[in-house]
Amino acid sequence: MKFKGKDIISIRDFTKEEIEKILDEAEKMEAALAKNTNLELLKGKILATLFFEPSTRTRLSFATAMQKLGGNVIGFDNVEATSIAKGESLIDTVRTAEKYCDLIVIRHPKEGSARLAAEISEKPVINAGDGANQHPTQTLLDLYTIRKLKGRIEGLNVALVGDLKYGRVMKSLAYALAMFKANLTLVSPLGLELPEEITKEIIEKFDAEIIQTDNIFSGIKNADVIYVCRIQKERFEDVYEAEKLQKSFKITSQMLEKTKEDVIILHALPKTVEIEPSIDKTKKAKYFEQVYYGIPVRMAIINLVCP
Ligand code: CP
């Protein structure tokens, strides 16, 4: 396993053993955080966060993780305040940023942009979301959360609920869960199914058995983990259509009453209307605990790949 200098662009860049190694390292980071241990593992190193799309959790948790490791953070989250507003290209922006840092984290609305950045940069590049394509570090923290809260991943019934067509989190996660031999139920409105090439790929590669439905209740009733994502309104051509789906496709407390007693509900966040607000207070809702695990998992990732 060689992590130093590795780009992280897609969850497909990892073997199962490599993912397990990251999760094990994240456990050590979580223990160090709990003890308030002063880690100086990356003292003098600089992480550049280049965010061409909005973010709260990913950008803040990467920055927190780097600082907890003793390193420093530079970057932007408002392209209007950079020379991109003057017409500078992504390529030249990356060529510049790599001269200032040891590691780049990038989020960009175009699919393939992180791969392009990695081809240009001699410093490792981590994809923090490229359009509707991939969000691999979110998947690593999701796997960590599931393993932590359920004790295993293999054999669990996991329902992926929401916009599986445009949700990059779901594309990365479906692949990883199939790799870890979870039982997948894909629950989405008609027309927002996981792209066929991905279901085909995970069936062929991992012999995954997949159930697909547009009925939320039947999709979640036997689940051990319900993973929800919002309708990705910003990726719709017809905003009215997105709003119509937002109103009809949501998890209610009534539905939750009929689910397993020990089911957990996860969400990469931000959430909008897809989970009834009263559910936040129930013991089944674990998404804000999940948010916290972004720190130890990203500490592990940064520490492993930073040269
Ligand atoms: N989970 C996630 O990617 O959240 P942000 O868009 O806030 O970074």
Coordinates of C-alpha atoms and ligand atoms in Angstrom, one line a residue:
M1 CA 0.0 0.0 0.0
K2 CA 1.5 3.3 -1.1
F3 CA -0.3 6.4 0.0
K4 CA 2.3 9.2 0.1
G5 CA 1.8 11.5 -2.9
K6 CA -1.3 9.6 -4.0
D7 CA -4.2 11.5 -5.7
I8 CA -7.7 10.7 -4.4
I9 CA -10.1 11.4 -7.3
S10 CA -12.5 8.5 -7.2
I11 CA -13.4 5.8 -4.7
R12 CA -12.4 3.4 -7.5
D13 CA -8.8 4.5 -6.8
F14 CA -8.8 2.3 -3.7
T15 CA -8.8 -1.4 -2.9
K16 CA -10.8 -2.7 0.0
E17 CA -7.6 -3.1 2.0
E18 CA -6.6 0.5 1.4
I19 CA -10.0 1.7 2.5
E20 CA -9.7 -0.4 5.7
K21 CA -6.2 1.0 6.4
I22 CA -7.7 4.6 6.1
L23 CA -10.5 3.7 8.5
D24 CA -8.1 2.2 11.0
E25 CA -5.9 5.3 10.8
A26 CA -9.0 7.4 11.3
E27 CA -9.8 5.5 14.5
K28 CA -6.3 6.4 15.8
M29 CA -6.9 10.0 14.9
E30 CA -10.3 10.0 16.7
A31 CA -8.6 8.6 19.8
A32 CA -5.9 11.3 19.7
L33 CA -8.6 14.0 19.3
A34 CA -10.5 12.6 22.3
K35 CA -7.4 12.8 24.4
N36 CA -6.7 16.3 23.0
T37 CA -3.3 15.1 22.0
N38 CA -1.2 17.8 20.3
L39 CA -0.4 16.3 17.0
E40 CA 2.5 17.9 15.1
L41 CA 2.7 15.3 12.3
L42 CA 2.4 17.9 9.5
K43 CA 4.1 20.9 11.1
G44 CA 5.3 23.2 8.3
K45 CA 3.1 21.6 5.6
I46 CA 0.5 23.6 3.7
L47 CA -2.9 22.4 2.4
A48 CA -4.6 24.5 -0.4
T49 CA -8.4 24.3 -0.6
L50 CA -9.6 25.4 -4.0
F51 CA -13.4 25.6 -3.8
F52 CA -15.2 26.6 -7.0
E53 CA -18.6 25.4 -5.6
P54 CA -20.2 26.1 -2.2
S55 CA -19.3 23.9 0.8
T56 CA -19.7 24.0 4.5
R57 CA -18.6 20.6 5.9
T58 CA -16.0 19.5 3.4
R59 CA -14.0 22.7 3.4
L60 CA -14.2 23.3 7.1
S61 CA -13.4 19.7 8.1
F62 CA -10.4 19.6 5.7
A63 CA -9.2 22.9 7.2
T64 CA -9.8 21.6 10.8
A65 CA -8.1 18.3 10.0
M66 CA -5.0 20.0 8.7
Q67 CA -4.8 22.3 11.6
K68 CA -5.2 19.4 14.1
L69 CA -2.3 17.8 12.4
G70 CA -0.1 20.9 13.0
G71 CA -0.2 22.1 9.4
N72 CA -1.5 25.3 7.8
V73 CA -4.3 26.0 5.3
I74 CA -4.5 28.5 2.4
G75 CA -7.2 28.7 -0.3
F76 CA -10.4 30.3 -1.6
D77 CA -14.1 29.6 -1.5
N78 CA -15.2 32.6 -3.5
V79 CA -14.0 32.5 -7.1
E80 CA -15.1 36.1 -7.5
A81 CA -12.4 37.2 -5.2
T82 CA -9.7 35.4 -7.2
S83 CA -8.1 35.9 -10.6
I84 CA -10.6 33.4 -12.0
A85 CA -12.9 36.3 -12.1
K86 CA -10.4 37.9 -14.5
G87 CA -10.6 34.9 -16.8
E88 CA -7.8 32.7 -15.4
S89 CA -8.2 29.1 -16.3
L90 CA -8.5 26.1 -13.9
I91 CA -5.2 24.8 -15.3
D92 CA -3.3 28.0 -14.5
T93 CA -5.0 28.2 -11.1
V94 CA -3.8 24.7 -10.2
R95 CA -0.3 25.4 -11.7
T96 CA -0.1 28.4 -9.3
A97 CA -1.6 26.8 -6.2
E98 CA 0.8 23.9 -6.3
K99 CA 3.7 26.2 -6.0
Y100 CA 2.4 27.4 -2.7
C101 CA 1.4 24.1 -1.0
D102 CA 2.1 20.5 -0.4
L103 CA -1.4 19.1 -1.0
I104 CA -4.5 20.4 -2.9
V105 CA -8.1 19.8 -2.1
I106 CA -10.4 20.8 -5.0
R107 CA -14.2 21.1 -5.5
H108 CA -15.5 22.1 -8.9
P109 CA -18.8 21.9 -10.7
K110 CA -17.4 20.1 -13.7
E111 CA -17.1 16.3 -13.8
G112 CA -13.5 15.3 -14.4
S113 CA -12.1 18.6 -13.1
A114 CA -10.3 17.0 -10.2
R115 CA -8.7 14.4 -12.5
L116 CA -7.5 17.2 -14.7
A117 CA -6.1 19.0 -11.7
A118 CA -4.3 15.9 -10.7
E119 CA -2.8 15.5 -14.1
I120 CA -1.4 19.0 -14.0
S121 CA -0.2 19.1 -10.4
E122 CA 2.9 17.5 -9.1
K123 CA 1.4 17.8 -5.6
P124 CA -1.3 15.3 -4.6
V125 CA -4.8 16.3 -5.4
I126 CA -7.9 15.3 -3.4
N127 CA -11.3 15.5 -5.1
A128 CA -13.8 17.2 -2.7
G129 CA -16.6 16.8 -5.3
D130 CA -16.6 17.2 -9.1
G131 CA -20.0 18.0 -10.4
A132 CA -22.4 15.0 -10.2
N133 CA -19.5 12.6 -10.4
Q134 CA -17.6 11.6 -7.2
H135 CA -17.0 12.7 -3.6
P136 CA -14.6 10.0 -2.4
T137 CA -13.6 11.4 1.0
Q138 CA -17.3 11.7 1.9
T139 CA -17.6 8.0 1.2
L140 CA -14.7 7.2 3.4
L141 CA -16.3 9.1 6.3
D142 CA -19.6 7.4 5.6
L143 CA -18.0 4.0 5.7
Y144 CA -16.3 5.0 8.9
T145 CA -19.6 6.1 10.5
I146 CA -21.4 2.9 9.5
R147 CA -18.5 0.7 10.8
K148 CA -18.4 2.7 14.0
L149 CA -22.2 2.8 14.7
K150 CA -23.1 -0.7 13.4
G151 CA -19.8 -2.5 14.1
R152 CA -19.5 -3.8 10.5
I153 CA -20.5 -3.0 6.9
E154 CA -20.7 -6.5 5.4
G155 CA -24.2 -8.0 5.3
L156 CA -26.0 -4.8 6.4
N157 CA -29.1 -3.7 4.6
V158 CA -28.4 -0.2 3.4
A159 CA -31.1 1.9 1.7
L160 CA -29.8 4.8 -0.5
V161 CA -32.7 7.2 -0.7
G162 CA -33.1 10.3 -2.9
D163 CA -31.6 11.8 -6.0
L164 CA -29.3 9.0 -7.1
K165 CA -28.9 10.4 -10.6
Y166 CA -27.2 13.7 -9.7
G167 CA -26.0 12.9 -6.1
R168 CA -22.2 12.4 -6.3
V169 CA -22.1 11.2 -2.7
M170 CA -24.4 8.3 -3.7
K171 CA -22.4 7.2 -6.7
S172 CA -19.2 6.9 -4.6
L173 CA -21.0 5.3 -1.7
A174 CA -22.9 2.7 -3.8
Y175 CA -19.6 1.5 -5.3
A176 CA -17.9 1.3 -1.9
L177 CA -20.9 -0.5 -0.1
A178 CA -21.0 -3.1 -2.9
M179 CA -17.2 -3.6 -2.4
F180 CA -17.8 -4.2 1.3
K181 CA -20.7 -6.6 0.5
A182 CA -23.6 -4.6 2.0
N183 CA -27.0 -5.4 0.6
L184 CA -28.2 -2.4 -1.4
T185 CA -31.7 -1.0 -1.9
L186 CA -31.8 2.0 -4.2
V187 CA -34.8 4.2 -3.5
S188 CA -35.3 7.1 -5.9
P189 CA -38.1 9.0 -7.7
L190 CA -38.6 7.7 -11.3
G191 CA -36.0 9.3 -13.6
L192 CA -33.5 9.9 -10.7
E193 CA -32.2 6.4 -10.5
L194 CA -28.5 5.6 -10.1
P195 CA -27.0 5.6 -13.6
E196 CA -27.2 2.2 -15.2
E197 CA -23.5 2.0 -15.9
I198 CA -22.8 2.2 -12.2
T199 CA -25.3 -0.5 -11.2
K200 CA -24.0 -2.7 -14.0
E201 CA -20.4 -2.1 -12.9
I202 CA -21.0 -2.9 -9.2
I203 CA -23.0 -6.0 -10.1
E204 CA -20.2 -7.3 -12.4
K205 CA -17.3 -6.3 -10.1
F206 CA -18.7 -7.3 -6.7
D207 CA -21.6 -9.7 -7.6
A208 CA -23.8 -7.2 -5.8
E209 CA -27.5 -7.9 -5.3
I210 CA -29.5 -4.7 -5.8
I211 CA -33.1 -3.9 -5.2
Q212 CA -34.5 -0.8 -6.9
T213 CA -37.8 0.9 -6.0
D214 CA -39.4 4.4 -6.1
N215 CA -41.5 3.5 -2.9
I216 CA -39.7 5.0 0.1
F217 CA -41.6 3.0 2.7
S218 CA -40.9 -0.4 1.2
G219 CA -37.3 0.6 0.5
I220 CA -36.5 1.5 4.1
K221 CA -38.6 -0.8 6.2
N222 CA -35.9 -3.6 6.5
A223 CA -32.9 -1.3 6.4
D224 CA -30.1 -1.2 9.0
V225 CA -28.9 2.1 7.5
I226 CA -31.0 4.6 5.7
Y227 CA -28.7 7.0 3.8
V228 CA -30.6 10.0 2.4
C229 CA -29.6 12.7 0.0
R230 CA -31.5 15.8 -1.2
I231 CA -32.9 16.4 -4.6
Q232 CA -29.9 18.2 -6.3
K233 CA -32.0 21.1 -7.5
E234 CA -28.9 23.1 -8.7
R235 CA -28.2 20.3 -11.3
F236 CA -31.8 20.3 -12.8
E237 CA -32.6 22.1 -16.0
D238 CA -36.2 22.5 -14.9
V239 CA -36.2 23.9 -11.3
Y240 CA -40.0 23.5 -11.1
E241 CA -39.6 19.7 -11.6
A242 CA -37.0 19.6 -8.8
E243 CA -39.3 21.5 -6.4
K244 CA -42.2 19.1 -7.2
L245 CA -40.0 16.1 -6.3
Q246 CA -38.8 17.8 -3.2
K247 CA -42.4 18.0 -2.0
S248 CA -43.3 14.4 -2.7
F249 CA -40.1 12.5 -1.9
K250 CA -39.3 12.8 1.8
I251 CA -39.0 10.6 4.9
T252 CA -41.7 11.3 7.5
S253 CA -41.8 10.3 11.2
Q254 CA -44.8 8.1 10.4
M255 CA -42.6 6.1 8.0
L256 CA -39.8 5.9 10.5
E257 CA -42.1 4.3 13.1
K258 CA -42.3 1.2 10.9
T259 CA -38.6 0.8 10.5
K260 CA -36.2 -1.3 12.5
E261 CA -35.7 -0.2 16.1
D262 CA -31.9 0.1 15.7
V263 CA -31.9 1.6 12.2
I264 CA -29.6 4.6 11.7
I265 CA -30.3 7.5 9.4
L266 CA -27.3 9.2 7.7
H267 CA -27.1 12.1 5.4
A268 CA -24.0 13.8 3.9
L269 CA -25.8 17.2 4.4
P270 CA -26.8 19.8 3.6
K271 CA -30.4 18.6 4.0
T272 CA -33.4 20.7 2.9
V273 CA -36.9 19.1 3.1
E274 CA -36.2 15.4 2.5
I275 CA -36.2 14.5 6.2
E276 CA -39.1 15.8 8.4
P277 CA -37.4 18.1 10.9
S278 CA -38.8 16.3 14.0
I279 CA -36.7 13.3 13.0
D280 CA -33.5 15.2 13.9
K281 CA -34.3 14.7 17.6
T282 CA -34.8 10.9 17.4
K283 CA -32.1 8.5 18.3
K284 CA -32.2 7.1 14.8
A285 CA -30.9 10.3 13.3
K286 CA -27.1 10.2 13.3
Y287 CA -26.1 12.7 10.6
F288 CA -24.6 15.3 13.0
E289 CA -22.5 12.6 14.6
Q290 CA -21.5 11.6 11.0
V291 CA -20.4 15.2 10.4
Y292 CA -17.9 15.0 13.3
Y293 CA -16.2 11.9 11.8
G294 CA -15.2 14.1 8.8
I295 CA -12.4 15.4 11.0
P296 CA -10.6 12.1 12.0
V297 CA -11.2 10.6 8.6
R298 CA -9.8 13.6 6.7
M299 CA -6.9 13.8 9.2
A300 CA -6.1 10.2 8.3
I301 CA -6.3 10.9 4.6
I302 CA -4.2 14.0 4.7
N303 CA -1.6 12.4 6.9
L304 CA -1.3 9.4 4.6
V305 CA -1.0 11.2 1.3
C306 CA 0.8 14.4 2.2
P307 CA 4.4 14.1 1.0
Ligands
CP1 N1 -21.2 16.7 2.7 C1 -20.8 17.7 2.0 O1 -20.1 17.6 0.9 O2 -21.2 18.9 2.5 P1 -20.7 20.4 2.0 O3 -21.4 20.5 0.6 O4 -21.3 21.3 3.0 O5 -19.2 20.4 1.9

